[in-house]
């Protein structure tokens, strides 16, 4: 998969539609993955992303300690891996090995990109004021990568209980909205 | 459209997929609507929703003052209204009249439901700590309504510049994820 660096000013178009994402973290050379759907854009540029990561996830402590992660955006062909990653703990298993996913070195952070995902956003924690109360982190995207061949990504949108809507059609209207 | 009260414990399944929504507010008997895509679930029950509302929106001041709003979820047949609402200001126009949308009294808040939307979430502002810095409000959903006839809502997911992905297919996997 040939990825190119993606302008930070356009990152909002990747996350604003609300796709389920895979978040990677790393500590002491050990990488982990979690599935996440509770995120929102908060600023265009530099791109800020707010997200809730439950304290029951192994990734919570690692993110709080290292202040780095990667948001990886999968498309529909990876739905089994998305659910599988969400249903086991990185405490007991290497999820890259278990699910056949490829860790690729990032440019700016220690956490790896997931090679199979069509877009990857390298992030640093920018604000932790709502972490204690809501497990809510504000992340700044510092580097973005996209597979330039994928124009209309069929992203997954979790409706709960393993049911996903697939964004498989597009409608376009003339708009002054950004 | 026959709507029924919807369990608060299941509200996350409506907003977690990341649909574009129409937010209604009201002050002194005058209601307004804005289009919003920057929102995330923050807690299952009571359901908390975090969202960014730009200070350039007329709705910002009204929400901050009244601490009440309704999140209305439209489906694809309303895409023109969604874009239209996002492209004009409630300071100069009555958007319900302009776009032929029906205000319906809410049960718990002064802001109206939009009758044409398949789901409506009545909300109160629960936390304003990140409003000054990010225009980020934490809302608590206090009453939810859903059109029980719509099982697979074709929600709209904004990719930027008036392009929307439509969640028109569903895939289901056995999952332990909530």
mmCIF file of N, CA and C in Angstrom, chain B residues 3-119:
data_model
loop_
_atom_site.group_PDB
_atom_site.id
_atom_site.type_symbol
_atom_site.label_atom_id
_atom_site.label_comp_id
_atom_site.label_asym_id
_atom_site.label_seq_id
_atom_site.Cartn_x
_atom_site.Cartn_y
_atom_site.Cartn_z
ATOM 1 N N UNK B 3 -43.343 8.510 16.864
ATOM 2 C CA UNK B 3 -42.117 8.349 17.635
ATOM 3 C C UNK B 3 -42.428 7.779 19.000
ATOM 4 N N UNK B 4 -41.489 6.948 19.471
ATOM 5 C CA UNK B 4 -41.645 6.448 20.817
ATOM 6 C C UNK B 4 -40.449 6.886 21.653
ATOM 7 N N UNK B 5 -40.669 6.933 22.953
ATOM 8 C CA UNK B 5 -39.576 7.224 23.879
ATOM 9 C C UNK B 5 -38.562 6.097 23.760
ATOM 10 N N UNK B 6 -37.283 6.447 23.800
ATOM 11 C CA UNK B 6 -36.205 5.489 23.529
ATOM 12 C C UNK B 6 -35.358 5.356 24.786
ATOM 13 N N UNK B 7 -34.949 4.140 25.151
ATOM 14 C CA UNK B 7 -34.192 3.976 26.408
ATOM 15 C C UNK B 7 -32.872 4.751 26.387
ATOM 16 N N UNK B 8 -32.610 5.494 27.446
ATOM 17 C CA UNK B 8 -31.373 6.283 27.499
ATOM 18 C C UNK B 8 -30.141 5.385 27.398
ATOM 19 N N UNK B 9 -30.246 4.150 27.886
ATOM 20 C CA UNK B 9 -29.093 3.238 27.861
ATOM 21 C C UNK B 9 -28.692 2.847 26.435
ATOM 22 N N UNK B 10 -29.570 3.101 25.464
ATOM 23 C CA UNK B 10 -29.244 2.720 24.075
ATOM 24 C C UNK B 10 -28.950 3.905 23.164
ATOM 25 N N UNK B 11 -28.929 5.091 23.745
ATOM 26 C CA UNK B 11 -28.680 6.297 22.940
ATOM 27 C C UNK B 11 -27.322 6.241 22.241
ATOM 28 N N UNK B 12 -26.330 5.628 22.865
ATOM 29 C CA UNK B 12 -24.980 5.602 22.271
ATOM 30 C C UNK B 12 -25.009 5.024 20.851
ATOM 31 N N UNK B 13 -25.890 4.059 20.588
ATOM 32 C CA UNK B 13 -25.959 3.444 19.264
ATOM 33 C C UNK B 13 -26.438 4.400 18.179
ATOM 34 N N UNK B 14 -27.060 5.508 18.585
ATOM 35 C CA UNK B 14 -27.512 6.519 17.622
ATOM 36 C C UNK B 14 -26.391 7.481 17.233
ATOM 37 N N UNK B 15 -25.581 7.859 18.210
ATOM 38 C CA UNK B 15 -24.565 8.891 17.947
ATOM 39 C C UNK B 15 -23.171 8.335 17.691
ATOM 40 N N UNK B 16 -22.891 7.119 18.193
ATOM 41 C CA UNK B 16 -21.553 6.538 18.023
ATOM 42 C C UNK B 16 -21.139 6.400 16.551
ATOM 43 N N UNK B 17 -22.065 6.126 15.624
ATOM 44 C CA UNK B 17 -21.649 6.024 14.215
ATOM 45 C C UNK B 17 -21.234 7.340 13.580
ATOM 46 N N UNK B 18 -21.427 8.466 14.278
ATOM 47 C CA UNK B 18 -20.923 9.738 13.758
ATOM 48 C C UNK B 18 -21.786 10.444 12.733
ATOM 49 N N UNK B 19 -23.117 10.372 12.853
ATOM 50 C CA UNK B 19 -23.957 11.061 11.857
ATOM 51 C C UNK B 19 -23.883 12.575 12.007
ATOM 52 N N UNK B 20 -24.067 13.284 10.893
ATOM 53 C CA UNK B 20 -24.283 14.716 10.981
ATOM 54 C C UNK B 20 -25.630 14.925 11.664
ATOM 55 N N UNK B 21 -25.715 15.939 12.519
ATOM 56 C CA UNK B 21 -26.950 16.192 13.262
ATOM 57 C C UNK B 21 -27.365 17.653 13.109
ATOM 58 N N UNK B 22 -28.618 17.898 13.425
ATOM 59 C CA UNK B 22 -29.157 19.262 13.471
ATOM 60 C C UNK B 22 -29.447 19.588 14.929
ATOM 61 N N UNK B 23 -28.837 20.657 15.411
ATOM 62 C CA UNK B 23 -29.007 21.038 16.814
ATOM 63 C C UNK B 23 -29.996 22.193 16.897
ATOM 64 N N UNK B 24 -31.034 22.017 17.693
ATOM 65 C CA UNK B 24 -32.007 23.097 17.886
ATOM 66 C C UNK B 24 -31.819 23.735 19.256
ATOM 67 N N UNK B 25 -32.011 25.043 19.293
ATOM 68 C CA UNK B 25 -31.983 25.810 20.536
ATOM 69 C C UNK B 25 -33.185 26.756 20.509
ATOM 70 N N UNK B 26 -33.484 27.362 21.644
ATOM 71 C CA UNK B 26 -34.570 28.362 21.673
ATOM 72 C C UNK B 26 -34.314 29.349 22.795
ATOM 73 N N UNK B 27 -34.673 30.605 22.526
ATOM 74 C CA UNK B 27 -34.598 31.643 23.557
ATOM 75 C C UNK B 27 -35.686 32.652 23.295
ATOM 76 N N UNK B 28 -36.406 32.997 24.340
ATOM 77 C CA UNK B 28 -37.507 33.961 24.226
ATOM 78 C C UNK B 28 -38.482 33.579 23.103
ATOM 79 N N UNK B 29 -38.797 32.294 23.023
ATOM 80 C CA UNK B 29 -39.788 31.840 22.060
ATOM 81 C C UNK B 29 -39.307 31.762 20.624
ATOM 82 N N UNK B 30 -38.011 32.063 20.415
ATOM 83 C CA UNK B 30 -37.477 32.021 19.049
ATOM 84 C C UNK B 30 -36.517 30.838 18.943
ATOM 85 N N UNK B 31 -36.841 29.911 18.012
ATOM 86 C CA UNK B 31 -36.028 28.704 17.867
ATOM 87 C C UNK B 31 -35.058 28.831 16.700
ATOM 88 N N UNK B 32 -33.944 28.135 16.788
ATOM 89 C CA UNK B 32 -32.951 28.147 15.716
ATOM 90 C C UNK B 32 -32.417 26.726 15.502
ATOM 91 N N UNK B 33 -31.725 26.543 14.373
ATOM 92 C CA UNK B 33 -31.164 25.238 14.022
ATOM 93 C C UNK B 33 -29.744 25.444 13.519
ATOM 94 N N UNK B 34 -28.829 24.535 13.889
ATOM 95 C CA UNK B 34 -27.509 24.532 13.259
ATOM 96 C C UNK B 34 -27.139 23.094 12.884
ATOM 97 N N UNK B 35 -26.251 22.976 11.911
ATOM 98 C CA UNK B 35 -25.740 21.678 11.478
ATOM 99 C C UNK B 35 -24.439 21.396 12.228
ATOM 100 N N UNK B 36 -24.266 20.158 12.699
ATOM 101 C CA UNK B 36 -23.086 19.827 13.510
ATOM 102 C C UNK B 36 -22.577 18.423 13.192
ATOM 103 N N UNK B 37 -21.266 18.297 13.102
ATOM 104 C CA UNK B 37 -20.657 16.971 12.920
ATOM 105 C C UNK B 37 -19.597 16.668 13.966
ATOM 106 N N UNK B 38 -19.240 17.631 14.778
ATOM 107 C CA UNK B 38 -18.156 17.413 15.732
ATOM 108 C C UNK B 38 -18.725 17.058 17.090
ATOM 109 N N UNK B 39 -19.041 15.778 17.256
ATOM 110 C CA UNK B 39 -19.616 15.309 18.516
ATOM 111 C C UNK B 39 -19.150 13.891 18.788
ATOM 112 N N UNK B 40 -19.176 13.503 20.043
ATOM 113 C CA UNK B 40 -18.818 12.139 20.442
ATOM 114 C C UNK B 40 -19.594 11.734 21.685
ATOM 115 N N UNK B 41 -19.921 10.445 21.789
ATOM 116 C CA UNK B 41 -20.409 9.921 23.059
ATOM 117 C C UNK B 41 -19.285 10.016 24.086
ATOM 118 N N UNK B 42 -19.665 10.238 25.352
ATOM 119 C CA UNK B 42 -18.668 10.275 26.417
ATOM 120 C C UNK B 42 -19.014 9.330 27.566
ATOM 121 N N UNK B 43 -20.283 8.948 27.675
ATOM 122 C CA UNK B 43 -20.697 8.001 28.717
ATOM 123 C C UNK B 43 -21.976 7.330 28.267
ATOM 124 N N UNK B 44 -22.137 6.039 28.685
ATOM 125 C CA UNK B 44 -23.332 5.292 28.273
ATOM 126 C C UNK B 44 -24.593 5.785 28.995
ATOM 127 N N UNK B 45 -24.563 5.785 30.336
ATOM 128 C CA UNK B 45 -25.793 6.129 31.063
ATOM 129 C C UNK B 45 -25.479 6.734 32.432
ATOM 130 N N UNK B 46 -25.980 7.939 32.720
ATOM 131 C CA UNK B 46 -26.771 8.721 31.761
ATOM 132 C C UNK B 46 -25.923 9.085 30.550
ATOM 133 N N UNK B 47 -26.529 9.128 29.371
ATOM 134 C CA UNK B 47 -25.746 9.390 28.164
ATOM 135 C C UNK B 47 -25.172 10.795 28.180
ATOM 136 N N UNK B 48 -23.848 10.874 28.016
ATOM 137 C CA UNK B 48 -23.179 12.166 27.884
ATOM 138 C C UNK B 48 -22.638 12.289 26.473
ATOM 139 N N UNK B 49 -22.777 13.473 25.908
ATOM 140 C CA UNK B 49 -22.313 13.755 24.553
ATOM 141 C C UNK B 49 -21.424 14.986 24.608
ATOM 142 N N UNK B 50 -20.232 14.887 24.061
ATOM 143 C CA UNK B 50 -19.370 16.059 23.930
ATOM 144 C C UNK B 50 -19.495 16.615 22.531
ATOM 145 N N UNK B 51 -19.503 17.955 22.404
ATOM 146 C CA UNK B 51 -19.615 18.526 21.055
ATOM 147 C C UNK B 51 -18.971 19.900 21.004
ATOM 148 N N UNK B 52 -18.485 20.226 19.809
ATOM 149 C CA UNK B 52 -17.881 21.531 19.563
ATOM 150 C C UNK B 52 -18.878 22.386 18.788
ATOM 151 N N UNK B 53 -19.181 23.552 19.327
ATOM 152 C CA UNK B 53 -20.066 24.507 18.639
ATOM 153 C C UNK B 53 -19.316 25.819 18.527
ATOM 154 N N UNK B 54 -19.016 26.205 17.295
ATOM 155 C CA UNK B 54 -18.216 27.397 17.066
ATOM 156 C C UNK B 54 -18.898 28.643 17.611
ATOM 157 N N UNK B 55 -18.095 29.548 18.136
ATOM 158 C CA UNK B 55 -18.618 30.810 18.636
ATOM 159 C C UNK B 55 -19.210 31.684 17.536
ATOM 160 N N UNK B 56 -18.931 31.327 16.262
ATOM 161 C CA UNK B 56 -19.521 32.077 15.153
ATOM 162 C C UNK B 56 -20.973 31.688 14.899
ATOM 163 N N UNK B 57 -21.404 30.553 15.474
ATOM 164 C CA UNK B 57 -22.804 30.159 15.335
ATOM 165 C C UNK B 57 -23.670 30.938 16.304
ATOM 166 N N UNK B 58 -24.828 31.391 15.818
ATOM 167 C CA UNK B 58 -25.776 32.062 16.705
ATOM 168 C C UNK B 58 -26.163 31.136 17.861
ATOM 169 N N UNK B 59 -26.149 29.820 17.620
ATOM 170 C CA UNK B 59 -26.552 28.854 18.643
ATOM 171 C C UNK B 59 -25.614 28.831 19.844
ATOM 172 N N UNK B 60 -24.374 29.252 19.657
ATOM 173 C CA UNK B 60 -23.399 29.189 20.743
ATOM 174 C C UNK B 60 -23.865 29.986 21.962
ATOM 175 N N UNK B 61 -24.207 31.255 21.743
ATOM 176 C CA UNK B 61 -24.635 32.107 22.864
ATOM 177 C C UNK B 61 -25.916 31.593 23.502
ATOM 178 N N UNK B 62 -26.834 31.115 22.670
ATOM 179 C CA UNK B 62 -28.116 30.641 23.190
ATOM 180 C C UNK B 62 -27.904 29.382 24.040
ATOM 181 N N UNK B 63 -27.072 28.472 23.549
ATOM 182 C CA UNK B 63 -26.803 27.249 24.319
ATOM 183 C C UNK B 63 -26.126 27.588 25.645
ATOM 184 N N UNK B 64 -25.165 28.506 25.588
ATOM 185 C CA UNK B 64 -24.462 28.855 26.825
ATOM 186 C C UNK B 64 -25.414 29.501 27.830
ATOM 187 N N UNK B 65 -26.363 30.297 27.323
ATOM 188 C CA UNK B 65 -27.275 30.999 28.228
ATOM 189 C C UNK B 65 -28.387 30.092 28.746
ATOM 190 N N UNK B 66 -28.979 29.286 27.853
ATOM 191 C CA UNK B 66 -30.152 28.497 28.260
ATOM 192 C C UNK B 66 -29.776 27.117 28.779
ATOM 193 N N UNK B 67 -28.598 26.635 28.398
ATOM 194 C CA UNK B 67 -28.094 25.309 28.802
ATOM 195 C C UNK B 67 -28.995 24.172 28.342
ATOM 196 N N UNK B 68 -29.716 24.388 27.259
ATOM 197 C CA UNK B 68 -30.595 23.347 26.724
ATOM 198 C C UNK B 68 -30.518 23.324 25.197
ATOM 199 N N UNK B 69 -30.647 22.121 24.639
ATOM 200 C CA UNK B 69 -30.740 21.991 23.183
ATOM 201 C C UNK B 69 -31.330 20.628 22.859
ATOM 202 N N UNK B 70 -31.611 20.416 21.583
ATOM 203 C CA UNK B 70 -32.024 19.091 21.108
ATOM 204 C C UNK B 70 -31.097 18.696 19.969
ATOM 205 N N UNK B 71 -30.588 17.465 20.028
ATOM 206 C CA UNK B 71 -29.815 16.895 18.922
ATOM 207 C C UNK B 71 -30.786 16.079 18.073
ATOM 208 N N UNK B 72 -30.964 16.489 16.819
ATOM 209 C CA UNK B 72 -31.894 15.837 15.900
ATOM 210 C C UNK B 72 -31.093 15.115 14.823
ATOM 211 N N UNK B 73 -31.429 13.858 14.548
ATOM 212 C CA UNK B 73 -30.640 13.066 13.600
ATOM 213 C C UNK B 73 -31.422 12.869 12.307
ATOM 214 N N UNK B 74 -30.943 13.493 11.222
ATOM 215 C CA UNK B 74 -31.648 13.371 9.937
ATOM 216 C C UNK B 74 -31.139 12.173 9.136
ATOM 217 N N UNK B 75 -31.935 11.715 8.202
ATOM 218 C CA UNK B 75 -31.512 10.692 7.255
ATOM 219 C C UNK B 75 -31.344 11.322 5.871
ATOM 220 N N UNK B 76 -30.905 10.510 4.903
ATOM 221 C CA UNK B 76 -30.427 11.040 3.624
ATOM 222 C C UNK B 76 -31.430 11.899 2.875
ATOM 223 N N UNK B 77 -32.723 11.646 3.039
ATOM 224 C CA UNK B 77 -33.689 12.428 2.265
ATOM 225 C C UNK B 77 -33.698 13.897 2.675
ATOM 226 N N UNK B 78 -33.037 14.231 3.781
ATOM 227 C CA UNK B 78 -33.007 15.617 4.252
ATOM 228 C C UNK B 78 -31.662 16.295 4.010
ATOM 229 N N UNK B 79 -30.859 15.737 3.110
ATOM 230 C CA UNK B 79 -29.502 16.252 2.940
ATOM 231 C C UNK B 79 -29.494 17.715 2.468
ATOM 232 N N UNK B 80 -30.449 18.112 1.645
ATOM 233 C CA UNK B 80 -30.462 19.511 1.201
ATOM 234 C C UNK B 80 -30.723 20.463 2.365
ATOM 235 N N UNK B 81 -31.623 20.057 3.237
ATOM 236 C CA UNK B 81 -31.899 20.883 4.405
ATOM 237 C C UNK B 81 -30.674 20.942 5.334
ATOM 238 N N UNK B 82 -29.992 19.803 5.469
ATOM 239 C CA UNK B 82 -28.798 19.761 6.324
ATOM 240 C C UNK B 82 -27.760 20.769 5.840
ATOM 241 N N UNK B 83 -27.515 20.775 4.552
ATOM 242 C CA UNK B 83 -26.524 21.703 3.996
ATOM 243 C C UNK B 83 -27.051 23.132 4.039
ATOM 244 N N UNK B 84 -28.323 23.305 3.714
ATOM 245 C CA UNK B 84 -28.913 24.645 3.742
ATOM 246 C C UNK B 84 -28.840 25.269 5.123
ATOM 247 N N UNK B 85 -29.187 24.484 6.134
ATOM 248 C CA UNK B 85 -29.140 24.986 7.516
ATOM 249 C C UNK B 85 -27.715 25.386 7.890
ATOM 250 N N UNK B 86 -26.732 24.619 7.394
ATOM 251 C CA UNK B 86 -25.335 24.921 7.704
ATOM 252 C C UNK B 86 -24.789 26.132 6.980
ATOM 253 N N UNK B 87 -25.501 26.571 5.948
ATOM 254 C CA UNK B 87 -24.989 27.657 5.107
ATOM 255 C C UNK B 87 -25.666 29.000 5.313
ATOM 256 N N UNK B 88 -26.535 29.130 6.334
ATOM 257 C CA UNK B 88 -27.117 30.446 6.600
ATOM 258 C C UNK B 88 -27.178 30.663 8.105
ATOM 259 N N UNK B 89 -27.444 31.867 8.506
ATOM 260 C CA UNK B 89 -27.422 32.208 9.922
ATOM 261 C C UNK B 89 -28.820 32.464 10.467
ATOM 262 N N UNK B 90 -29.060 31.918 11.654
ATOM 263 C CA UNK B 90 -30.331 32.140 12.333
ATOM 264 C C UNK B 90 -30.526 33.575 12.777
ATOM 265 N N UNK B 91 -29.463 34.383 12.676
ATOM 266 C CA UNK B 91 -29.605 35.796 13.029
ATOM 267 C C UNK B 91 -30.510 36.513 12.042
ATOM 268 N N UNK B 92 -30.533 36.037 10.802
ATOM 269 C CA UNK B 92 -31.241 36.774 9.763
ATOM 270 C C UNK B 92 -32.431 36.019 9.179
ATOM 271 N N UNK B 93 -32.608 34.744 9.552
ATOM 272 C CA UNK B 93 -33.664 33.958 8.924
ATOM 273 C C UNK B 93 -34.247 32.962 9.932
ATOM 274 N N UNK B 94 -35.548 32.665 9.800
ATOM 275 C CA UNK B 94 -36.167 31.600 10.586
ATOM 276 C C UNK B 94 -35.965 30.305 9.801
ATOM 277 N N UNK B 95 -35.050 29.461 10.291
ATOM 278 C CA UNK B 95 -34.667 28.289 9.488
ATOM 279 C C UNK B 95 -35.784 27.254 9.408
ATOM 280 N N UNK B 96 -36.653 27.182 10.412
ATOM 281 C CA UNK B 96 -37.783 26.256 10.307
ATOM 282 C C UNK B 96 -38.657 26.631 9.107
ATOM 283 N N UNK B 97 -38.929 27.931 8.965
ATOM 284 C CA UNK B 97 -39.755 28.396 7.849
ATOM 285 C C UNK B 97 -39.020 28.211 6.532
ATOM 286 N N UNK B 98 -37.784 28.689 6.479
ATOM 287 C CA UNK B 98 -37.012 28.664 5.228
ATOM 288 C C UNK B 98 -36.868 27.255 4.668
ATOM 289 N N UNK B 99 -36.672 26.263 5.547
ATOM 290 C CA UNK B 99 -36.403 24.902 5.065
ATOM 291 C C UNK B 99 -37.588 23.956 5.245
ATOM 292 N N UNK B 100 -38.746 24.506 5.626
ATOM 293 C CA UNK B 100 -39.941 23.681 5.719
ATOM 294 C C UNK B 100 -39.841 22.578 6.755
ATOM 295 N N UNK B 101 -39.163 22.855 7.852
ATOM 296 C CA UNK B 101 -39.032 21.858 8.920
ATOM 297 C C UNK B 101 -40.042 22.158 10.031
ATOM 298 N N UNK B 102 -40.474 21.093 10.734
ATOM 299 C CA UNK B 102 -41.572 21.215 11.687
ATOM 300 C C UNK B 102 -41.071 21.210 13.131
ATOM 301 N N UNK B 103 -41.252 22.327 13.849
ATOM 302 C CA UNK B 103 -40.884 22.318 15.268
ATOM 303 C C UNK B 103 -41.945 21.580 16.085
ATOM 304 N N UNK B 104 -41.511 20.655 16.909
ATOM 305 C CA UNK B 104 -42.416 19.869 17.750
ATOM 306 C C UNK B 104 -41.986 20.094 19.206
ATOM 307 N N UNK B 105 -42.927 20.391 20.090
ATOM 308 C CA UNK B 105 -42.519 20.655 21.486
ATOM 309 C C UNK B 105 -41.792 19.460 22.105
ATOM 310 N N UNK B 106 -40.734 19.749 22.829
ATOM 311 C CA UNK B 106 -39.992 18.710 23.546
ATOM 312 C C UNK B 106 -40.649 18.482 24.905
ATOM 313 N N UNK B 107 -40.264 17.394 25.563
ATOM 314 C CA UNK B 107 -40.844 17.079 26.871
ATOM 315 C C UNK B 107 -40.112 17.765 28.012
ATOM 316 N N UNK B 108 -38.782 17.880 27.881
ATOM 317 C CA UNK B 108 -37.967 18.302 29.027
ATOM 318 C C UNK B 108 -37.251 19.629 28.833
ATOM 319 N N UNK B 109 -37.166 20.106 27.596
ATOM 320 C CA UNK B 109 -36.407 21.331 27.331
ATOM 321 C C UNK B 109 -37.244 22.284 26.475
ATOM 322 N N UNK B 110 -36.820 23.556 26.455
ATOM 323 C CA UNK B 110 -37.576 24.561 25.696
ATOM 324 C C UNK B 110 -37.312 24.471 24.199
ATOM 325 N N UNK B 111 -36.129 23.997 23.806
ATOM 326 C CA UNK B 111 -35.817 23.877 22.374
ATOM 327 C C UNK B 111 -36.724 22.826 21.741
ATOM 328 N N UNK B 112 -37.141 23.054 20.489
ATOM 329 C CA UNK B 112 -38.068 22.106 19.841
ATOM 330 C C UNK B 112 -37.344 20.924 19.198
ATOM 331 N N UNK B 113 -38.060 19.810 19.075
ATOM 332 C CA UNK B 113 -37.626 18.700 18.231
ATOM 333 C C UNK B 113 -37.876 19.096 16.776
ATOM 334 N N UNK B 114 -37.114 18.519 15.853
ATOM 335 C CA UNK B 114 -37.434 18.647 14.425
ATOM 336 C C UNK B 114 -38.208 17.398 14.031
ATOM 337 N N UNK B 115 -39.477 17.607 13.653
ATOM 338 C CA UNK B 115 -40.362 16.483 13.373
ATOM 339 C C UNK B 115 -39.851 15.553 12.296
ATOM 340 N N UNK B 116 -39.147 16.090 11.292
ATOM 341 C CA UNK B 116 -38.701 15.292 10.148
ATOM 342 C C UNK B 116 -37.506 14.387 10.476
ATOM 343 N N UNK B 117 -36.835 14.617 11.588
ATOM 344 C CA UNK B 117 -35.658 13.795 11.918
ATOM 345 C C UNK B 117 -36.108 12.497 12.586
ATOM 346 N N UNK B 118 -35.425 11.383 12.292
ATOM 347 C CA UNK B 118 -35.903 10.076 12.764
ATOM 348 C C UNK B 118 -35.626 9.869 14.255
ATOM 349 N N UNK B 119 -34.705 10.648 14.819
ATOM 350 C CA UNK B 119 -34.430 10.555 16.254
ATOM 351 C C UNK B 119 -34.159 11.944 16.800
#
